[in-house]
Tab-separated table of C-alpha atoms and ligand atoms in Angstrom:
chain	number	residue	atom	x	y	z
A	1	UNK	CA	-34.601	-73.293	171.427
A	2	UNK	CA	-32.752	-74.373	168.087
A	3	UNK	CA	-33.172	-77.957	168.897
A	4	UNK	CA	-33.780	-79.040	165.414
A	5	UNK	CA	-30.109	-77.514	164.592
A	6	UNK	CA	-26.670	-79.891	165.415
A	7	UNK	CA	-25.648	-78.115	168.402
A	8	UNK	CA	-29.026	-78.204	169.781
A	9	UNK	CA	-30.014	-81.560	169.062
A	10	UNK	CA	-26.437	-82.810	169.938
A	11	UNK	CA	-26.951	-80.357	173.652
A	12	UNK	CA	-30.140	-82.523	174.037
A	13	UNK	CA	-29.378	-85.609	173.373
A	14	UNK	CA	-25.961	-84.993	176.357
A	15	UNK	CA	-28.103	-84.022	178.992
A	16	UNK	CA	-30.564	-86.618	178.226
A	17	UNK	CA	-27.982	-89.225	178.605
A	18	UNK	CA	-26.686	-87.474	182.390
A	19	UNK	CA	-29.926	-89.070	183.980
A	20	UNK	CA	-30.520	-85.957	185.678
A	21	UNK	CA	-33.274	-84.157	183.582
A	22	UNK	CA	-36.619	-85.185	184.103
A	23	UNK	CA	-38.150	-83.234	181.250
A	24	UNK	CA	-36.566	-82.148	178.324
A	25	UNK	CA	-38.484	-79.570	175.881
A	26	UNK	CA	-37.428	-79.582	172.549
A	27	UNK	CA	-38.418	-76.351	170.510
A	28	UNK	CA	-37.920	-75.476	166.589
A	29	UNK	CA	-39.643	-73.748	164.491
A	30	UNK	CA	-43.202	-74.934	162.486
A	31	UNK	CA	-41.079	-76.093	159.577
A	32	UNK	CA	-38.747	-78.447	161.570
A	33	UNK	CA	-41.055	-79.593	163.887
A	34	UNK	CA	-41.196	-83.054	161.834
A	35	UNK	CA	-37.190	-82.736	162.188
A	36	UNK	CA	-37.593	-82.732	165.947
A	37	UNK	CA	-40.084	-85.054	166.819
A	38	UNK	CA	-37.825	-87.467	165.143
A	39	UNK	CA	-35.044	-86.565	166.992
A	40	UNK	CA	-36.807	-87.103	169.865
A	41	UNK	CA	-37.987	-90.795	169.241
A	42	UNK	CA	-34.163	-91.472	168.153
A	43	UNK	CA	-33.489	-90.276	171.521
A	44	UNK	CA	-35.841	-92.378	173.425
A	45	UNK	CA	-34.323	-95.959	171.932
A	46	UNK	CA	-31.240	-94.584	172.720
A	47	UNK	CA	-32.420	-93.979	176.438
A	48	UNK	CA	-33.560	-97.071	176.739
A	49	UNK	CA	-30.594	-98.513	175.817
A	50	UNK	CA	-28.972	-96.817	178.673
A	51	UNK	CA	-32.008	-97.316	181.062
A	52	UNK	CA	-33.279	-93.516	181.544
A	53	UNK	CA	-36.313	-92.403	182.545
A	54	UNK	CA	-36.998	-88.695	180.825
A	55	UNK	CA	-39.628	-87.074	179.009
A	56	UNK	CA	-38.613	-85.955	175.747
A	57	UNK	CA	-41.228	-83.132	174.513
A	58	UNK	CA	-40.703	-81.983	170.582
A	59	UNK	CA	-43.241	-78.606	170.184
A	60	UNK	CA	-42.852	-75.793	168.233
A	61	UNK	CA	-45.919	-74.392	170.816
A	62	UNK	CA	-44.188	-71.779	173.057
A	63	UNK	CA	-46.330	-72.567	175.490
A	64	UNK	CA	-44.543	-75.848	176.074
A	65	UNK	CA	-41.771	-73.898	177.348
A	66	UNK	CA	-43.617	-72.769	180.254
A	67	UNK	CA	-41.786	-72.670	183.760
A	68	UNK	CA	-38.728	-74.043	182.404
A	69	UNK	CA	-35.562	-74.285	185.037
A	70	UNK	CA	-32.882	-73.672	182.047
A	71	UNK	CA	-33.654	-72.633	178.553
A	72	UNK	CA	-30.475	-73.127	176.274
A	73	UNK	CA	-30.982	-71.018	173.013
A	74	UNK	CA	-28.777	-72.676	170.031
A	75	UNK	CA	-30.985	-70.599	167.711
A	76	UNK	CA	-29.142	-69.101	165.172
A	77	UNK	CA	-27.449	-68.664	161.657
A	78	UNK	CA	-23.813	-70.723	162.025
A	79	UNK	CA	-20.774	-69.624	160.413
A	80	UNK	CA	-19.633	-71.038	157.502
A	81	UNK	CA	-15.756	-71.821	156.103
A	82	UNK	CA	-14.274	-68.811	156.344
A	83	UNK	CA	-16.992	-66.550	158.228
A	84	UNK	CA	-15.910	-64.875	161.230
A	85	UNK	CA	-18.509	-64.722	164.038
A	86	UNK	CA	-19.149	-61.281	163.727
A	87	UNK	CA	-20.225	-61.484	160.741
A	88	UNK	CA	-23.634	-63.322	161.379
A	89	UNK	CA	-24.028	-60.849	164.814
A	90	UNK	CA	-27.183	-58.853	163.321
A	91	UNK	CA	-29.264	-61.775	162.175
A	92	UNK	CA	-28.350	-63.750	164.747
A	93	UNK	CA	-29.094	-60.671	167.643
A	94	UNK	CA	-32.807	-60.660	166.327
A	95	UNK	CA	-33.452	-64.104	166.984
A	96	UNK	CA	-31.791	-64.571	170.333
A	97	UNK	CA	-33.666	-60.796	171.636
A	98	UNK	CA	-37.304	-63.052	170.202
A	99	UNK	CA	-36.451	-65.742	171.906
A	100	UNK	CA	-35.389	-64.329	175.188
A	101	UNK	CA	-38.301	-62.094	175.292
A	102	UNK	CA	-40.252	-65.099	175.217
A	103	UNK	CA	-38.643	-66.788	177.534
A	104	UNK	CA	-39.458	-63.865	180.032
A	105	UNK	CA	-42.649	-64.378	179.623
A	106	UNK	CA	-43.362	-67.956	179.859
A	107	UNK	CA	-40.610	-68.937	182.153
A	108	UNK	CA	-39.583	-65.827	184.233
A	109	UNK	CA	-37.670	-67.896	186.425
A	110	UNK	CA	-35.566	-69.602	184.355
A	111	UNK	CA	-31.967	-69.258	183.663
A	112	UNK	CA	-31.095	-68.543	180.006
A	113	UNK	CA	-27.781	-70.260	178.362
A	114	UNK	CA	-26.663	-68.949	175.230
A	115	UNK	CA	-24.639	-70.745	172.491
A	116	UNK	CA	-25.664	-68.870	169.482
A	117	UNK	CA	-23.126	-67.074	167.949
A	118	UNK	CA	-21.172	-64.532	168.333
A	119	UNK	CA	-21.763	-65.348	171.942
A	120	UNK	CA	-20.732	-62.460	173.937
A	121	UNK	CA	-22.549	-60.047	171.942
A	122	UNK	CA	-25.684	-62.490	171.714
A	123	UNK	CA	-25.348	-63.175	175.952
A	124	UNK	CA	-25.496	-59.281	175.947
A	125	UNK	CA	-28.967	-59.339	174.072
A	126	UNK	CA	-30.056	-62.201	175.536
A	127	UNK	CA	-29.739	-59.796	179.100
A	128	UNK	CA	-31.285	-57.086	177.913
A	129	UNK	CA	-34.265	-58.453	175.909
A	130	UNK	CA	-35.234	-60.687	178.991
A	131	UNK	CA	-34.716	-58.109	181.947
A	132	UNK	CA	-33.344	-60.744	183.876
A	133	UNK	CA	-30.668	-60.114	186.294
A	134	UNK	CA	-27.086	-60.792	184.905
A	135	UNK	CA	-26.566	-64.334	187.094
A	136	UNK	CA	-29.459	-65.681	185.839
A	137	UNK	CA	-27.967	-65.293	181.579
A	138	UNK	CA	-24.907	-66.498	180.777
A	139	UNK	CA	-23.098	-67.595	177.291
A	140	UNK	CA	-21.028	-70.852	176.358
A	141	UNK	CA	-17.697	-69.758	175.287
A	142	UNK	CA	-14.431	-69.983	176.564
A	143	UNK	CA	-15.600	-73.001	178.660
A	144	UNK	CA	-15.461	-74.524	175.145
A	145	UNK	CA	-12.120	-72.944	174.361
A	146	UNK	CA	-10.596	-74.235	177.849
A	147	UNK	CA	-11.205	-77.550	176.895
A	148	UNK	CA	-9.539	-77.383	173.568
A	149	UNK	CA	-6.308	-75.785	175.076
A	150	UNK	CA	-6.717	-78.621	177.820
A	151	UNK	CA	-7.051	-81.345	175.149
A	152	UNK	CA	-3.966	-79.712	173.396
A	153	UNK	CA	-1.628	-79.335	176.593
A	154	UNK	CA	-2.443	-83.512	177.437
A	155	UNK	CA	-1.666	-84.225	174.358
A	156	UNK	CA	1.962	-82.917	174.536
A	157	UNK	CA	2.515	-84.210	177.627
A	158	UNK	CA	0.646	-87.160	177.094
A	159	UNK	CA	-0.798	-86.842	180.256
A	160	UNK	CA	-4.633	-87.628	181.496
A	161	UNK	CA	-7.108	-84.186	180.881
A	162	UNK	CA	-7.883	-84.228	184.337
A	163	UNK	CA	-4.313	-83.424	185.496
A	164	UNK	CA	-4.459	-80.585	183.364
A	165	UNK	CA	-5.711	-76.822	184.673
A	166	UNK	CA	-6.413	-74.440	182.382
A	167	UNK	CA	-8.819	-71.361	181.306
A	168	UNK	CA	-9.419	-69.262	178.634
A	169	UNK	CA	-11.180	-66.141	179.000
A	170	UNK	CA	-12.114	-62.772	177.302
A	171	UNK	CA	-13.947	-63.511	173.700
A	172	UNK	CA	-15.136	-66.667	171.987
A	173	UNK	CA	-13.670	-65.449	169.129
A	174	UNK	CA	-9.824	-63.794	167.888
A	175	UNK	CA	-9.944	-61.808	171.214
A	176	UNK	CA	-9.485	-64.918	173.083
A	177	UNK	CA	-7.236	-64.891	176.219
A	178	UNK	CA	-5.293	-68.029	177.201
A	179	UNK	CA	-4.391	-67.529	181.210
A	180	UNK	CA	-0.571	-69.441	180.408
A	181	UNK	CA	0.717	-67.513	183.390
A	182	UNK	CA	-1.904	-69.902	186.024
A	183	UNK	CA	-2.047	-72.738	184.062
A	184	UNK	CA	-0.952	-75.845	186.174
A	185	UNK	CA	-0.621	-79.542	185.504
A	186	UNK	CA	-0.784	-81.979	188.791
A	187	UNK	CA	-1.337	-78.604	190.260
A	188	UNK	CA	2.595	-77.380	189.280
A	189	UNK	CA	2.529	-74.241	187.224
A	190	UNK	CA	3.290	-74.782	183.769
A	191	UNK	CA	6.106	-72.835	184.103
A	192	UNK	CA	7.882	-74.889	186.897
A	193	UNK	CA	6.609	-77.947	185.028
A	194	UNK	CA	7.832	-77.234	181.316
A	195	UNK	CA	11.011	-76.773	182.549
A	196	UNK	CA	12.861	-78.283	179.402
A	197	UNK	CA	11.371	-75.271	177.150
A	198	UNK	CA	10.171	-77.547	174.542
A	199	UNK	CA	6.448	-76.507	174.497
A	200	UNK	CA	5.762	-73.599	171.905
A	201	UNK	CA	2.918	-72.200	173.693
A	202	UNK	CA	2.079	-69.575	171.377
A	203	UNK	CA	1.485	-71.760	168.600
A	204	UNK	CA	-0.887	-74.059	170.674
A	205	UNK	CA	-2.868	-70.686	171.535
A	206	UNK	CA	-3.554	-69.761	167.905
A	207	UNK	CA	-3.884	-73.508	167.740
A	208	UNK	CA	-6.886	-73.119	170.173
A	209	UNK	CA	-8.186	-69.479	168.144
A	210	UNK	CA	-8.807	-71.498	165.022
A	211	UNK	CA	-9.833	-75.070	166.462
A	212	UNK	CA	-13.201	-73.859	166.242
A	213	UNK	CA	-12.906	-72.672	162.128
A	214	UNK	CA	-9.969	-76.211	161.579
A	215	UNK	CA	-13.643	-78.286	162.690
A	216	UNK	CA	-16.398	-76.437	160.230
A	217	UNK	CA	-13.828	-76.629	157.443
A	218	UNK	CA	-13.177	-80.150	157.720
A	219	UNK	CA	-16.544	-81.122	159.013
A	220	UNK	CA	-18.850	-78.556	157.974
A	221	UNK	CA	-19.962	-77.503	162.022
A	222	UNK	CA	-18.649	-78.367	165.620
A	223	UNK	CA	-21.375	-80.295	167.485
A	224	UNK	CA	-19.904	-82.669	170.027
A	225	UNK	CA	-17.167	-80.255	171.829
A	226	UNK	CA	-19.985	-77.619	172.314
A	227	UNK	CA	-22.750	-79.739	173.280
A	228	UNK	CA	-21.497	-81.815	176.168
A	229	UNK	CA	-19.410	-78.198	177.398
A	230	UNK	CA	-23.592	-77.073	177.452
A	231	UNK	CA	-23.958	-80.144	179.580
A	232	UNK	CA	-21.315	-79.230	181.990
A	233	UNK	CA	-22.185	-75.912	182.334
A	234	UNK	CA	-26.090	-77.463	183.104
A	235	UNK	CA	-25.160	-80.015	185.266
A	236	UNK	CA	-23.110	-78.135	187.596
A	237	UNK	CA	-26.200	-75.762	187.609
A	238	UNK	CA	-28.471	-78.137	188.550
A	239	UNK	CA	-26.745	-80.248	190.890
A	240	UNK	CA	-25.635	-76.976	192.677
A	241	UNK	CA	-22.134	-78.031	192.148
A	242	UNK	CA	-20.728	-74.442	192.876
A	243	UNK	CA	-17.634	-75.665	190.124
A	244	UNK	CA	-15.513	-72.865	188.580
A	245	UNK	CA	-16.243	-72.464	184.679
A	246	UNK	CA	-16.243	-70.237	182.514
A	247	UNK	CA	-18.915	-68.314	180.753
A	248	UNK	CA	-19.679	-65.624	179.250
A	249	UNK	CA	-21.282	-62.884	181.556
A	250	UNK	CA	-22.008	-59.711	182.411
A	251	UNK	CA	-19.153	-57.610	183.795
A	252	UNK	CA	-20.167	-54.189	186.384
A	253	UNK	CA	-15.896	-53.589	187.171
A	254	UNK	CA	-15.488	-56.800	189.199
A	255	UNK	CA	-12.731	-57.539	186.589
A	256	UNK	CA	-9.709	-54.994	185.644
A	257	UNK	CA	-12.843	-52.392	186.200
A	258	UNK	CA	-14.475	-53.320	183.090
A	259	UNK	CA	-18.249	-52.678	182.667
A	260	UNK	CA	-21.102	-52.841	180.849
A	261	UNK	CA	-19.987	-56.060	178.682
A	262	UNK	CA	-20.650	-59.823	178.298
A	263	UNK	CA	-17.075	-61.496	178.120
A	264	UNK	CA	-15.762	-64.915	179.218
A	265	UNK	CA	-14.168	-64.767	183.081
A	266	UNK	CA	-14.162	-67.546	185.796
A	267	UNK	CA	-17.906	-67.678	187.630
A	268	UNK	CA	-18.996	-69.398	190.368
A	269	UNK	CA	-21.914	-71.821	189.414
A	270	UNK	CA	-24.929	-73.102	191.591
A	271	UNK	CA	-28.610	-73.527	191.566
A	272	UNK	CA	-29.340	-69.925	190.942
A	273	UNK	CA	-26.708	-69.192	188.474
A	274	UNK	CA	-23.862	-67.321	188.678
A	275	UNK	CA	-23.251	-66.813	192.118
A	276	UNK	CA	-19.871	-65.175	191.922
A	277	UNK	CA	-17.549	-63.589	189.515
A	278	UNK	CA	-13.964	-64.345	190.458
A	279	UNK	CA	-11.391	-61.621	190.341
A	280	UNK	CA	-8.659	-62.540	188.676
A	281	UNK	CA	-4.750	-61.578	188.801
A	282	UNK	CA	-2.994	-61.955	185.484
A	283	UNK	CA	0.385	-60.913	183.886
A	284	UNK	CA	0.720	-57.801	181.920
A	285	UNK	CA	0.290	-59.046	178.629
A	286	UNK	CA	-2.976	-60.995	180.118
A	287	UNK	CA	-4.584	-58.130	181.198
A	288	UNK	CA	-3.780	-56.283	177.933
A	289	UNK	CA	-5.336	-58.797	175.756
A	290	UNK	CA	-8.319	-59.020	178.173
A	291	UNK	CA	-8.905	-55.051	177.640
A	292	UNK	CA	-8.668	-55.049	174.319
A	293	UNK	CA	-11.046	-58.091	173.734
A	294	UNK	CA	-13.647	-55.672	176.533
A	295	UNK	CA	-13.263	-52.977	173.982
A	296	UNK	CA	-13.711	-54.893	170.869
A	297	UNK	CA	-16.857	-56.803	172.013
A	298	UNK	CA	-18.018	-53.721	173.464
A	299	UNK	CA	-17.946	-52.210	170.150
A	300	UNK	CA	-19.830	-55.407	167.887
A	301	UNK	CA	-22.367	-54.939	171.134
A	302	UNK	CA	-23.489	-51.575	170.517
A	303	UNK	CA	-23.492	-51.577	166.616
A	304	UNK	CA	-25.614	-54.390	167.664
A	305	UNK	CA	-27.803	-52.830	169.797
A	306	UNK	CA	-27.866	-49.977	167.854
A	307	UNK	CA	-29.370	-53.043	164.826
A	308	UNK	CA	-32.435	-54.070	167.194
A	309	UNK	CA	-33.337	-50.462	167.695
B	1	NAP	P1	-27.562	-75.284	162.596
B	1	NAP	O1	-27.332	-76.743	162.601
B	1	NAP	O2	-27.652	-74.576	161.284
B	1	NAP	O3	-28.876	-74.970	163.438
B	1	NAP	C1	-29.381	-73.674	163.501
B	1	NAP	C2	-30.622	-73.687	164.359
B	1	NAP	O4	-31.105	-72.340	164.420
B	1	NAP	C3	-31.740	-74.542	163.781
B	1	NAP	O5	-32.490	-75.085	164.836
B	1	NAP	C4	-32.555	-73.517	163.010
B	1	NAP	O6	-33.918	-73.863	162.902
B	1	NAP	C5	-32.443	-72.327	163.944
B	1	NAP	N1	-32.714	-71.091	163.218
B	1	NAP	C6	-32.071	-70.600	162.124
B	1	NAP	N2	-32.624	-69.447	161.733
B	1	NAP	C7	-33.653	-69.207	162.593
B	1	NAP	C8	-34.611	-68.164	162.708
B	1	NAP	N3	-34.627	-67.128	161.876
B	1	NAP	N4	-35.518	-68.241	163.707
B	1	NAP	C9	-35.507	-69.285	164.573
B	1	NAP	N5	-34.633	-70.299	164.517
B	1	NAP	C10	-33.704	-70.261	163.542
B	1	NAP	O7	-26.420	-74.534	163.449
B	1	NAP	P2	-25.587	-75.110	164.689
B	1	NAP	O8	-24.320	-75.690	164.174
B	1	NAP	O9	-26.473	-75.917	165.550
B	1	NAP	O10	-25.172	-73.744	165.421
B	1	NAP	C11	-26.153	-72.993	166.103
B	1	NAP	C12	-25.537	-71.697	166.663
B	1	NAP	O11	-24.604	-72.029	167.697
B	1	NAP	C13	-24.754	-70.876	165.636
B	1	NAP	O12	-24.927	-69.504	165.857
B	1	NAP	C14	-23.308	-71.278	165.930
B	1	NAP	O13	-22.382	-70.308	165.472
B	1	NAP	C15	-23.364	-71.372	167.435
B	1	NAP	N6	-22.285	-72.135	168.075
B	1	NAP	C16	-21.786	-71.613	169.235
B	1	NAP	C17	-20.782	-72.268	169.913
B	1	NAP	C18	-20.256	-71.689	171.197
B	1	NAP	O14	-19.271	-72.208	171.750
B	1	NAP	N7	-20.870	-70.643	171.722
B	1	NAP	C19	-20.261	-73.478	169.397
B	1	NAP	C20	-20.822	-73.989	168.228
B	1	NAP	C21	-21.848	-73.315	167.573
B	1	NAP	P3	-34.533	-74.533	161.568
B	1	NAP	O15	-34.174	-75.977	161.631
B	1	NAP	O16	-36.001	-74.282	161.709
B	1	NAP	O17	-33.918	-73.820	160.395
């Protein structure tokens, strides 16, 4: 939902091309459905190009949507150059509580993955407006941030991704919380491995709190980093992968004791969504950032909340 937007289309078009979807539903509103269907035969050549077999539906009929497996709602006002994510929390919270009512009732089993912005608050809505249980809705966030911060740290060492451990939880947003203290390359702690001192790790952090804002001011929007992270996070659902990412979900205390608040920690994923939320152990200064990014998206959530009333 929001597939006429980048980060939809973009999403779309990087599951398409894992071979693992059979049918793909793209839904915009009236006015773009010309936008879509477009998109849609784009994607085909480019499919067969590649040799996949998919169905590539462009509808702005909600009724298309019906018994989905995974409804990804991209829906939403972006930021612009110098916008914070809050600030486009109210419009934003009435689309994504529309659309996830609606998904409730056409596709009550499906899982519901939310990029729109600002995505802990939105994941929160998302929850509530659908009544579905908290492993079944779940926001892209700091699985997006983890990458950056892993693209960062094999950059300085020069040293393949995949080598490279890392995680980023608490907001997708200024509350973010780089987890330095279990970070590992090669599986040695960064702090056994960066033995020489030469890595100024708190200036690749705020590096990694403003990647997202450094993109839409050169480049207007991010696309590609979020989209294919919305194909990870999809594949490992669907291919029951049970990986460890992390999304945005809801916390009842399994974490520091904090409840009642959609915030990015390390999940569990399978077929049925998030099967577990792993407890963490962090370093002082972790835990203090991670409490004070609970408190502050617990506070945009209920002036939120309080909006949609
Ligand atoms: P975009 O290109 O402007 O697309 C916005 C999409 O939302 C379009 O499909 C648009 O439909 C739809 N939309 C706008 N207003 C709507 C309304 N009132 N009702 C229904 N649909 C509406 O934006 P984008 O770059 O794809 O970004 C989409 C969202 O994802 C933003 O909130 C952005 O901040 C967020 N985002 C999140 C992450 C993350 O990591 N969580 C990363 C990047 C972006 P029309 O074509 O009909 O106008």
């Amino acid at each position: 939902m929001g597939a006429s937007g980048r980060v939809g289309r973009t999403a779309a078009f990087c599951l398409a091309e894992e071979n693992m979807v059979s049918k793909l539903v793209l839904f915009a509103r009236e006015k773009s459905l010309a936008r879509i269907e477009g998109e849609s035969l784009d994607m085909y050549d480019a499919m067969a190009a590649k040799d996949i077999r998919i169905s590539i539906l462009s509808t702005c009929d909600i009724e298309n949507l019906k018994d989905s497996d995974i409804v990804v709602i991209t829906a939403g006002v972006p930021r612009k150059a110098g916008m914070s994510r809050s600030e486009i929390a109210i419009p934003n919270a009435k689309i994504v509580a529309e659309y996830s009512r609606l998904v409730a009732e056409y596709s009550p089993n499906s899982i519901i993955l939310v990029v729109t912005n600002p995505v802990d608050v939105m994941t929160y809505v998302a929850l509530k407006a659908s009544g579905f249980h908290p492993s079944k809705v779940f926001g892209l966030g700091n699985h997006l941030d983890s990458l950056r911060l892993r693209n960062m740290l094999a950059k300085h060492f020069n040293i393949h991704v995949s080598e490279i451990h890392t995680r980023v939880i608490g907001e997708h947003g200024d509350h973010m919380v780089p987890l330095v203290s279990s970070t590992s390359i090669g599986g040695i702690l960064l702090k056994n491995y960066a033995l020489d001192g030469t890595i100024d790790m708190e200036g690749m952090v705020k590096k990694v709190i403003n990647a997202g804002s450094y993109v839409i001011n050169k480049k207007g929007s991010t696309e590609f980093g979020p989209a294919y992270a919305v194909s990870n996070i999809i594949t490992t659902v669907l291919n029951d992968e049970k990986k460890i990412l992390t999304v945005s979900a809801y916390l009842d205390g399994e974490i520091k004791g904090i409840k009642d608040v959609c915030l990015g920690v390390p999940v569990k994923l399978g077929i049925n969504g998030i099967e577990r939320i792993i407890p963490l152990k962090m370093n002082d200064n972790e835990t203090a950032a991670f409490k004070s990014a609970a408190k502050f998206v617990k506070e945009r959530t209920s002036e939120v909340m309080e909006s949609l009333k």
